Amino acid sequence: MLTVRETSSRNVFVLDGVWDFKVDDQNSGINDRWFTGPLPDSQTMAVPASFNDVVTCTEARDHVGYLWYQREARVPRGLGEDRLVLRFGSATHSAIVWVNDTEVTRHEGGYLPFEVDITDVSGSEGETFRLTVCVDNRLSWETIPPGYMKKDSTGRERQFYYHDFYNYAGIHRSVKLYTRPADHVENVTVVTEIEGTTGIVNYEVVVAGGADVSVRLLDASGQQVAEASGAKGRLSVPNAHFWAPGDGYLYTLEIHAGEDVYPQTVGIRTVEVRGTELLINGKPFYFRGYGRHEDNIVRGKAHDNVMMIHDFELMKWQGANSFRTSHYPYAEEVMDYADREGFVVIDETSAVGLNVGIGGGIATAENKLKTFSPETCNERTQAAHRREIEKLIARDKNHPCVVIWSIANEPESFTEESREYFAPLAEAARKADPTRPVGYVNVMLATPDNEKITDLFDVIMLNRYNGWYVQTGNLADAEAALRTEIDGWLKNYPGKPIIFTEYGPDTMNGNADLYRRPWSQEYQIDMLAMFHKVFDSYPEVIGEQMWNFADFSTVPGIMRVGGNKKGMFTRDRNPKPAAYAVRERWLRMREELGF
Ligand code: BDP
């Protein structure tokens, strides 16, 4: 799906702001047809925002079910023969949308965009219409991510899930109305190649309606460097300025289809796994960075440009060159920004918590459920998962920043059932994008000896907590175990690169300890240094993305003091002492390796 862009043929109206809002405590609003009039007894809510930390009552915060949003919007004047499209950056986890009394769309999946043409139901130019959105924050065994519900002793529904971040919900990203001609650019796929100093831009445009297509490729200063006609073509750019880590140079493919104009940004670069290296533009790349979260004080998972730019500034300050969109697709604005800042991204689906053996990072042995079974993750879960993979790739395929698709985080991957579940999904990802490496992120319980799916993927991505969840506080044993495990991967899967996609201890900022024990600032420094020493001794390890960029909100638990505290930065973005130690290393590496 194309990102919304304002052009000479498309107007964009942003509907963000203060909406009417209601927590549907009885989950009765659909039956009571709340969409047919003003929401009863509504309060206000910011859009975009997670509603949870904005409200002040615990029951509302932890509500399980429907959340209602409403506002008036206006059909723009001058629409003429153009079409009017309503678009949501995301609504977590599913949504039903009405224009006046008419249901116009439904969408499942909390982290990807959806849109609907509302021209025929929204009224005449200049008129207002009532826009009502019912968001459902429930997770079941057949959603991605999965979860389940259980009533507590008071009869209240509670939401449970196996992933380690709070189930923030609401309208998390921008809501827009935009216009486009009836014949318009519907989709575009760009694949780039490099031949010496020449950049090749292969493009394929899908048009709604019968309009002819022509394209112009503009450099960053707006100068035309190539042109072509036809919906499919191959443009050649002599002496091209390639997109590279740290050098987010972007061309624009200006697509003309009849009256419609759509600008697609293009970074000319290649990516390839060759042996134990990942090559960007033919050069080995070493990942320095983090797994992150969309997580902020009060806003929850809402996209916020202030926090986005600040977070990128902090990452650059520390010398990072990459991150993983753990554990779901991030806002489109973040992907655009990573392109222009030259950041390298491992782009992950929201398939997290497909593993009943883990809860909040801790192995949960007493659990009697099976991960893959007709009652838990089943073929409908798999179908939803496949949809999430395909939609993520459809949304992000043209971003030069994306170099690996991660189709899941820490799923069960050591049973025959997991292989049956994942083999078709790995294939679906490759089919959707034959140009990028595909991987999944492996959990501690899946070792080189019992793991069953690594051969389906191009890279090995490991989350390891030696020194924290295991060998707690004993870094000598942790180091030995880590080395033994890496040796095992290299022996059983020779020729595949390894990226460490998580490692690090919880650290209470301000907790100083002469004896450098777990939870202290000093232990975070020591444990990260141990991992780094190990990485430096294995050329097959091609990346270090620690857990996490910043502290973040989770469900309450005996292992979580006000959330997960494995951040380099606190939740309000102050560096912990370890951030300075890692900064020294990463700035040195940046100096030595280029970006
Ligand atoms: C891993 C998960 C991550 C958790 C982390 C932890 O991938 O989401 O937050 O461990 O326990 O299990 O901190």
XYZ file of C-alpha atoms and ligand atoms in Angstrom:
608
model
C 0.000 0.000 0.000
C 1.331 3.419 -0.940
C 2.210 5.950 1.717
C 0.059 9.076 1.575
C 1.852 11.937 -0.198
C 0.607 15.373 -1.114
C 1.187 16.074 -4.816
C -0.213 18.323 -7.551
C -2.984 15.735 -8.028
C -3.551 14.689 -4.410
C -4.685 16.766 -1.428
C -4.172 15.493 2.088
C -6.254 16.448 5.137
C -4.962 15.272 8.491
C -7.716 14.312 10.937
C -5.470 14.062 13.998
C -6.466 16.026 17.061
C -9.017 15.739 19.833
C -11.768 13.187 19.112
C -14.790 12.059 21.112
C -14.009 8.787 22.837
C -15.655 6.130 24.892
C -14.419 2.987 26.601
C -17.185 0.442 25.917
C -17.175 -1.129 29.377
C -20.044 -3.502 28.557
C -18.848 -4.107 24.976
C -22.398 -3.323 23.891
C -21.835 -0.394 21.515
C -22.140 -2.409 18.337
C -25.469 -3.929 19.392
C -26.615 -0.544 20.637
C -25.600 0.989 17.294
C -23.471 3.779 18.751
C -22.300 4.616 15.258
C -25.743 5.999 14.367
C -25.343 9.143 16.493
C -23.072 11.000 18.899
C -21.318 8.601 21.287
C -23.244 8.437 24.576
C -21.452 10.104 27.554
C -18.241 10.466 25.654
C -14.980 11.872 26.928
C -12.160 13.184 24.762
C -9.066 11.425 23.453
C -6.063 12.524 21.467
C -5.484 10.932 18.075
C -2.921 9.532 17.669
C -2.425 8.072 21.157
C -2.694 4.876 23.106
C -5.730 5.568 25.252
C -4.413 3.565 28.205
C -2.133 6.028 29.993
C -4.256 9.046 29.093
C -7.229 7.910 31.182
C -6.917 7.970 34.961
C -8.947 4.964 36.024
C -7.279 1.541 36.208
C -10.373 -0.317 34.989
C -10.561 1.870 31.899
C -6.807 1.546 31.346
C -6.978 -2.225 31.367
C -10.300 -2.458 29.511
C -10.556 -5.493 27.261
C -12.734 -4.982 24.207
C -14.163 -2.059 22.282
C -12.979 1.542 22.288
C -15.007 4.086 20.366
C -13.723 7.152 18.554
C -15.758 9.769 16.746
C -15.423 13.124 15.034
C -16.922 15.176 12.259
C -15.003 15.521 9.026
C -15.738 17.442 5.870
C -15.807 16.483 2.209
C -13.295 18.878 0.655
C -14.474 21.558 -1.730
C -13.166 21.246 -5.256
C -13.229 17.425 -5.170
C -14.832 17.326 -8.639
C -14.366 13.915 -10.259
C -11.630 12.903 -7.810
C -12.043 10.185 -5.235
C -11.912 10.675 -1.478
C -9.983 8.097 0.540
C -9.934 7.622 4.297
C -6.721 6.168 5.648
C -5.493 4.959 9.021
C -1.793 4.491 9.734
C -2.886 1.836 12.251
C -5.627 0.965 14.726
C -4.634 -1.547 17.383
C -5.636 -4.362 17.027
C -8.709 -4.296 14.812
C -11.243 -1.717 13.741
C -14.656 -1.161 12.191
C -15.226 2.220 10.551
C -18.512 3.973 9.772
C -19.187 7.071 7.714
C -22.483 8.375 9.045
C -24.533 5.159 9.492
C -22.703 3.184 6.815
C -20.001 0.693 7.669
C -17.172 1.377 5.214
C -14.411 -0.992 6.271
C -13.080 -3.495 8.777
C -9.441 -4.221 9.405
C -7.466 -6.712 11.457
C -3.876 -6.287 12.567
C -2.810 -3.471 14.851
C 0.382 -2.224 13.244
C -0.291 -1.757 9.556
C -2.254 0.815 7.555
C -5.621 0.441 5.876
C -7.719 2.685 3.696
C -11.105 2.871 2.017
C -12.618 4.965 -0.753
C -15.540 6.826 0.858
C -16.525 9.089 -2.062
C -19.903 7.484 -2.556
C -20.981 7.605 1.073
C -19.464 10.784 2.509
C -21.798 13.353 0.909
C -21.390 16.392 -1.312
C -18.488 18.794 -1.396
C -18.336 21.002 1.646
C -20.688 18.792 3.683
C -19.689 17.227 6.977
C -20.048 13.589 7.877
C -19.806 11.657 11.128
C -16.795 9.400 11.305
C -16.982 6.639 13.924
C -14.310 4.070 14.631
C -14.687 1.083 16.915
C -11.272 -0.258 17.874
C -10.980 -3.687 19.483
C -7.892 -4.321 21.599
C -8.488 -8.053 22.138
C -5.920 -10.677 21.267
C -6.907 -14.290 20.698
C -5.131 -17.424 19.581
C -6.005 -16.453 16.036
C -4.626 -12.913 16.045
C -1.060 -11.786 15.439
C 0.273 -11.301 18.039
C -1.716 -14.007 19.808
C -3.195 -13.829 23.295
C -6.092 -15.203 25.263
C -8.693 -13.908 27.694
C -9.842 -15.180 31.048
C -12.417 -13.879 33.510
C -11.104 -12.989 36.950
C -12.916 -13.669 40.247
C -15.050 -10.544 39.805
C -16.194 -11.693 36.379
C -14.051 -9.137 34.580
C -12.404 -10.168 31.356
C -8.597 -10.062 31.518
C -6.190 -10.170 28.615
C -3.136 -12.432 28.729
C -0.355 -12.845 26.225
C 3.138 -14.247 25.995
C 4.958 -11.135 24.843
C 6.792 -8.735 27.083
C 5.248 -5.337 26.379
C 2.049 -3.753 27.558
C -0.909 -4.184 25.237
C -1.323 -0.507 24.404
C -4.254 0.140 22.111
C -6.134 2.828 20.263
C -5.550 4.841 17.119
C -1.762 4.934 17.204
C -0.974 6.660 13.940
C -2.276 9.479 11.818
C -5.762 9.428 10.295
C -5.977 11.112 6.933
C -8.418 11.973 4.214
C -6.846 12.323 0.820
C -8.010 12.856 -2.713
C -6.757 11.191 -5.856
C -7.941 11.017 -9.450
C -10.216 8.092 -10.381
C -7.426 6.759 -12.591
C -4.436 6.723 -10.294
C -1.221 5.086 -9.249
C -2.269 2.170 -7.094
C 1.058 0.559 -6.358
C 4.713 0.634 -7.319
C 7.599 -1.741 -6.764
C 11.155 -0.547 -7.139
C 14.182 -2.836 -7.206
C 17.633 -1.359 -7.636
C 20.923 -2.768 -8.880
C 24.453 -1.485 -9.104
C 26.720 -1.902 -12.127
C 30.055 -0.242 -11.422
C 29.214 3.397 -10.840
C 25.846 3.111 -12.583
C 22.633 2.706 -10.630
C 19.787 0.723 -12.149
C 16.213 1.397 -11.057
C 13.711 -1.272 -12.083
C 10.152 -0.148 -11.511
C 6.721 -1.627 -11.939
C 3.606 0.475 -11.537
C 0.050 -0.749 -11.014
C -2.598 1.702 -12.151
C -6.272 1.796 -11.227
C -8.095 2.696 -14.438
C -6.637 2.718 -17.905
C -4.191 5.636 -17.770
C -0.798 5.434 -19.464
C 2.233 5.601 -17.234
C 5.382 7.645 -17.550
C 8.111 8.204 -14.982
C 10.885 10.685 -14.302
C 13.705 9.979 -11.915
C 14.850 13.077 -10.037
C 17.986 13.407 -7.952
C 17.946 14.941 -4.483
C 18.193 18.449 -5.908
C 15.192 17.853 -8.189
C 17.199 17.459 -11.425
C 15.876 14.843 -13.808
C 18.406 12.058 -14.345
C 16.296 9.519 -16.281
C 12.850 9.062 -17.740
C 10.738 6.351 -19.344
C 7.234 5.539 -20.396
C 5.297 2.385 -19.657
C 4.142 0.715 -16.460
C 7.335 -1.305 -16.223
C 10.869 -0.288 -17.009
C 14.529 -0.094 -16.212
C 16.223 3.232 -15.673
C 19.917 3.738 -15.735
C 21.703 6.407 -13.697
C 25.372 6.914 -14.605
C 27.567 8.014 -11.707
C 24.749 7.413 -9.303
C 24.856 8.498 -5.686
C 24.125 5.237 -3.909
C 22.125 4.925 -0.724
C 24.437 3.562 1.968
C 24.491 3.216 5.744
C 25.009 6.739 7.066
C 24.362 8.271 3.670
C 20.611 8.311 3.103
C 20.726 9.703 -0.411
C 17.308 9.450 -2.049
C 16.121 9.886 -5.597
C 12.459 10.402 -6.400
C 10.644 8.377 -9.002
C 7.917 10.755 -10.117
C 5.147 8.574 -11.531
C 2.568 10.041 -13.883
C -0.611 8.063 -14.633
C -3.157 10.161 -16.486
C -3.706 13.182 -14.222
C -2.210 11.508 -11.180
C 1.299 12.186 -9.940
C 2.891 10.079 -7.231
C 6.450 10.531 -5.921
C 8.155 7.340 -4.818
C 11.443 7.786 -2.992
C 14.222 5.490 -4.195
C 17.511 4.621 -2.587
C 19.829 2.871 -5.009
C 21.497 0.073 -3.099
C 21.897 -3.684 -3.072
C 21.722 -6.146 -0.219
C 22.834 -9.722 -0.179
C 23.918 -12.438 2.220
C 27.058 -14.053 0.900
C 28.657 -16.694 3.073
C 28.813 -15.328 6.584
C 28.580 -11.711 5.478
C 25.725 -9.368 4.802
C 26.743 -7.046 1.996
C 25.233 -3.636 1.357
C 26.427 -2.350 -2.022
C 28.891 -5.220 -2.029
C 30.512 -4.172 1.280
C 30.263 -6.162 4.515
C 27.964 -4.477 7.013
C 28.211 -4.782 10.798
C 24.993 -3.982 12.709
C 25.371 -1.724 15.769
C 22.184 -0.805 17.506
C 19.182 -2.069 19.346
C 15.865 -3.742 19.418
C 13.474 -0.923 20.133
C 9.818 -0.327 21.002
C 7.291 2.269 20.046
C 6.840 3.250 23.674
C 6.664 6.598 25.361
C 5.421 8.188 28.513
C 1.655 8.938 28.354
C 1.536 8.490 24.565
C 2.099 4.733 24.792
C 2.574 3.448 21.264
C 1.431 6.579 19.455
C 3.645 7.884 16.723
C 5.152 11.231 17.681
C 7.589 13.132 15.460
C 9.249 14.820 18.440
C 10.135 11.494 20.023
C 11.052 9.951 16.684
C 13.613 12.612 15.842
C 14.941 12.648 19.386
C 15.377 8.863 19.363
C 17.291 8.984 16.085
C 19.484 11.764 17.510
C 20.202 9.581 20.549
C 21.001 6.573 18.370
C 23.427 8.666 16.325
C 24.915 10.163 19.488
C 25.666 6.652 20.660
C 27.178 5.577 17.355
C 24.421 3.133 16.330
C 23.809 2.461 12.655
C 20.779 0.167 12.787
C 17.796 -1.134 14.721
C 15.149 -3.823 14.608
C 11.471 -2.900 14.610
C 10.910 -5.254 17.530
C 8.191 -6.539 17.762
C 5.868 -5.134 15.081
C 5.973 -2.834 12.071
C 6.714 0.752 13.106
C 4.984 3.879 11.815
C 5.613 4.719 8.160
C 7.152 8.014 9.291
C 9.867 6.039 11.104
C 10.679 4.038 7.977
C 10.846 7.216 5.874
C 13.109 8.786 8.447
C 15.400 5.757 8.596
C 15.731 5.976 4.797
C 16.770 9.593 4.885
C 19.067 9.189 7.884
C 20.798 6.186 6.338
C 19.824 3.833 9.183
C 19.721 0.106 8.472
C 16.569 -1.700 9.589
C 15.603 -5.278 10.363
C 11.867 -5.063 9.718
C 9.763 -7.332 11.915
C 6.148 -8.489 11.781
C 3.956 -8.431 14.884
C 4.353 -12.198 15.298
C 5.633 -12.167 18.865
C 4.676 -14.465 21.710
C 4.063 -17.592 19.639
C 5.668 -19.503 22.418
C 3.891 -20.766 25.512
C 7.262 -21.620 27.072
C 8.072 -17.936 27.616
C 6.357 -15.209 29.590
C 7.942 -11.793 30.049
C 11.270 -13.214 29.029
C 11.176 -16.012 31.617
C 10.716 -19.672 30.829
C 7.310 -20.740 32.169
C 7.672 -24.452 32.815
C 4.316 -24.962 34.553
C 2.403 -24.157 31.374
C 0.474 -27.131 30.074
C -0.655 -25.656 26.773
C 1.064 -26.448 23.523
C 2.098 -23.552 21.269
C 0.884 -25.167 18.076
C -2.392 -27.075 18.391
C -5.982 -26.737 17.161
C -6.825 -24.803 20.371
C -3.803 -22.492 20.337
C -1.726 -21.318 17.329
C -3.509 -23.112 14.515
C -3.986 -22.777 10.784
C -6.075 -19.628 11.174
C -3.256 -18.092 13.206
C -0.899 -19.122 10.436
C -3.172 -17.531 7.813
C -3.236 -14.292 9.834
C 0.545 -14.493 10.181
C 0.975 -14.954 6.430
C -1.254 -11.906 5.869
C 0.887 -9.853 8.238
C 4.065 -10.868 6.413
C 2.592 -10.033 3.015
C 1.140 -6.729 4.137
C 4.367 -5.668 5.839
C 6.357 -6.410 2.717
C 3.750 -4.646 0.566
C 4.073 -1.562 2.762
C 7.844 -1.478 3.227
C 9.298 -3.112 0.099
C 10.516 0.187 -1.371
C 12.451 1.314 1.690
C 16.189 1.095 1.108
C 16.688 1.031 4.893
C 15.124 -2.434 5.146
C 17.750 -5.138 4.670
C 16.194 -8.165 6.411
C 12.597 -9.285 6.996
C 12.150 -10.804 10.424
C 8.983 -12.876 10.255
C 8.705 -13.606 13.996
C 10.278 -12.954 17.369
C 11.165 -15.844 19.648
C 8.566 -18.322 18.469
C 8.700 -21.948 19.495
C 11.100 -23.298 16.897
C 12.267 -26.627 18.304
C 9.291 -28.883 17.581
C 8.108 -30.632 14.413
C 4.923 -28.549 14.644
C 6.945 -25.363 14.501
C 8.595 -26.490 11.295
C 5.213 -27.249 9.732
C 4.000 -23.855 10.823
C 7.022 -21.870 9.634
C 8.108 -23.526 6.391
C 5.200 -22.075 4.337
C 5.655 -18.679 5.994
C 9.348 -18.444 5.128
C 8.362 -19.290 1.585
C 5.608 -16.665 1.553
C 8.113 -14.000 2.621
C 10.535 -14.987 -0.126
C 7.764 -14.969 -2.689
C 6.593 -11.526 -1.578
C 10.149 -10.203 -1.806
C 12.780 -12.267 -3.599
C 15.365 -9.481 -3.169
C 15.967 -9.383 0.578
C 17.256 -11.893 3.114
C 14.625 -13.439 5.375
C 15.095 -14.449 8.990
C 13.368 -14.964 12.299
C 14.577 -14.179 15.797
C 15.554 -17.201 17.844
C 14.809 -17.735 21.551
C 17.261 -19.069 24.149
C 15.329 -22.340 24.442
C 16.061 -23.154 20.781
C 19.656 -24.302 20.711
C 21.833 -25.393 17.779
C 21.001 -28.975 18.714
C 17.223 -28.879 19.100
C 16.240 -26.048 16.757
C 14.254 -27.069 13.673
C 13.858 -24.122 11.289
C 17.149 -22.262 10.868
C 17.826 -23.907 7.501
C 14.746 -22.115 6.118
C 16.403 -18.724 6.636
C 19.393 -16.681 5.433
C 20.680 -15.376 8.745
C 20.762 -16.572 12.337
C 19.336 -13.958 14.690
C 19.825 -14.754 18.363
C 18.366 -13.305 21.570
C 20.645 -14.384 24.390
C 20.614 -13.537 28.062
C 23.660 -15.359 29.427
C 24.499 -13.577 32.673
C 20.879 -12.567 33.238
C 18.145 -15.217 32.941
C 20.807 -17.931 33.015
C 24.222 -17.868 34.706
C 22.790 -14.894 36.606
C 25.564 -12.718 37.975
C 28.347 -15.061 36.875
C 29.914 -13.550 33.795
C 32.687 -16.134 33.559
C 30.155 -18.945 33.232
C 27.989 -16.764 31.007
C 30.883 -16.171 28.660
C 31.755 -19.856 28.518
C 28.126 -20.796 27.772
C 27.830 -18.125 25.113
C 30.991 -19.301 23.370
C 29.879 -22.915 23.491
C 26.584 -21.945 21.934
C 28.109 -19.868 19.135
C 30.472 -22.748 18.395
C 27.412 -25.003 18.156
C 25.702 -22.743 15.627
C 28.846 -22.490 13.535
C 29.266 -26.247 13.580
C 25.650 -27.147 12.782
C 24.944 -24.278 10.391
C 28.261 -23.360 8.810
C 28.170 -20.510 6.338
C 25.369 -18.502 7.892
C 26.008 -15.110 9.504
C 24.925 -14.531 13.112
C 23.362 -11.325 14.385
C 22.741 -10.893 18.092
C 19.329 -9.256 18.135
C 18.953 -9.091 21.928
C 21.259 -9.237 24.939
C 21.559 -7.213 28.125
C 20.437 -7.105 31.756
C 17.673 -5.139 33.463
C 19.246 -2.106 35.075
C 17.661 0.259 37.553
C 19.127 3.603 36.691
C 20.842 5.090 39.722
C 21.406 1.698 41.351
C 25.167 1.866 41.931
C 26.931 -1.160 43.359
C 30.528 -1.549 44.440
C 30.177 -5.321 43.879
C 28.795 -4.848 40.374
C 25.841 -7.212 40.871
C 22.789 -7.767 38.645
C 20.357 -4.830 38.408
C 23.173 -2.349 39.000
C 24.525 0.156 36.500
C 27.902 -1.511 36.799
C 26.544 -4.941 35.924
C 25.000 -3.599 32.735
C 28.419 -2.241 31.739
C 30.113 -5.550 32.537
C 27.583 -7.834 30.923
C 27.483 -5.843 27.689
C 31.298 -5.718 27.640
C 31.422 -9.511 28.025
C 29.100 -9.992 25.053
C 31.111 -7.532 22.987
C 34.367 -9.283 23.786
C 32.834 -12.553 22.594
C 31.416 -10.985 19.418
C 34.808 -9.531 18.579
C 36.333 -12.983 18.551
C 33.913 -14.428 15.945
C 34.047 -13.000 12.410
C 30.748 -14.813 11.712
C 29.002 -12.509 14.192
C 27.976 -9.588 12.021
C 25.900 -7.561 14.373
C 25.099 -6.451 17.884
C 21.641 -5.079 18.580
C 21.224 -4.951 22.325
C 17.992 -5.121 24.245
C 16.691 -2.420 24.462
C 17.152 1.106 23.222
C 15.063 2.440 26.136
C 13.146 1.122 29.149
C 9.549 0.335 28.280
C 6.172 -0.536 29.715
C 5.161 -4.154 30.322
C 2.497 -6.025 32.231
C 3.263 -6.079 35.958
C 5.354 -9.037 37.069
C 7.860 -10.124 39.681
C 10.654 -9.632 37.143
C 9.502 -6.167 36.063
C 9.928 -3.077 38.232
C 7.676 -0.539 36.558
C 8.392 -2.133 33.200
C 11.340 -3.668 31.406
C 14.553 -1.917 32.457
C 17.021 -3.226 29.897
C 17.275 0.140 28.162
C 20.478 1.936 27.313
C 18.307 4.933 28.035
C 15.615 5.365 30.659
C 12.041 5.592 29.468
C 12.370 9.389 29.487
C 15.511 9.039 27.369
C 18.359 9.717 29.772
C 21.503 7.652 29.169
C 22.399 5.056 31.775
C 26.122 4.817 32.572
C 26.443 1.807 30.229
C 25.276 4.013 27.361
C 28.540 5.970 27.654
C 30.641 2.810 27.726
C 28.927 1.425 24.630
C 29.158 4.831 22.982
C 32.935 4.717 23.256
C 33.000 1.343 21.514
C 30.527 2.278 18.811
C 32.115 5.637 17.994
C 35.430 3.858 17.643
C 33.846 1.276 15.349
C 32.129 3.998 13.353
C 35.495 5.657 12.915
C 37.152 2.412 11.835
C 34.427 0.936 9.627
C 32.787 4.038 8.203
C 29.179 4.522 9.348
C 12.927 -11.611 24.977
C 11.894 -10.882 24.144
C 11.700 -9.446 24.542
C 11.766 -9.295 26.038
C 13.155 -9.704 26.474
C 13.345 -9.574 27.983
O 12.160 -10.979 22.768
O 10.489 -8.958 24.022
O 11.450 -8.011 26.466
O 13.405 -11.036 26.118
O 13.091 -10.540 28.691
O 12.299 -12.738 25.465
O 13.714 -8.496 28.435
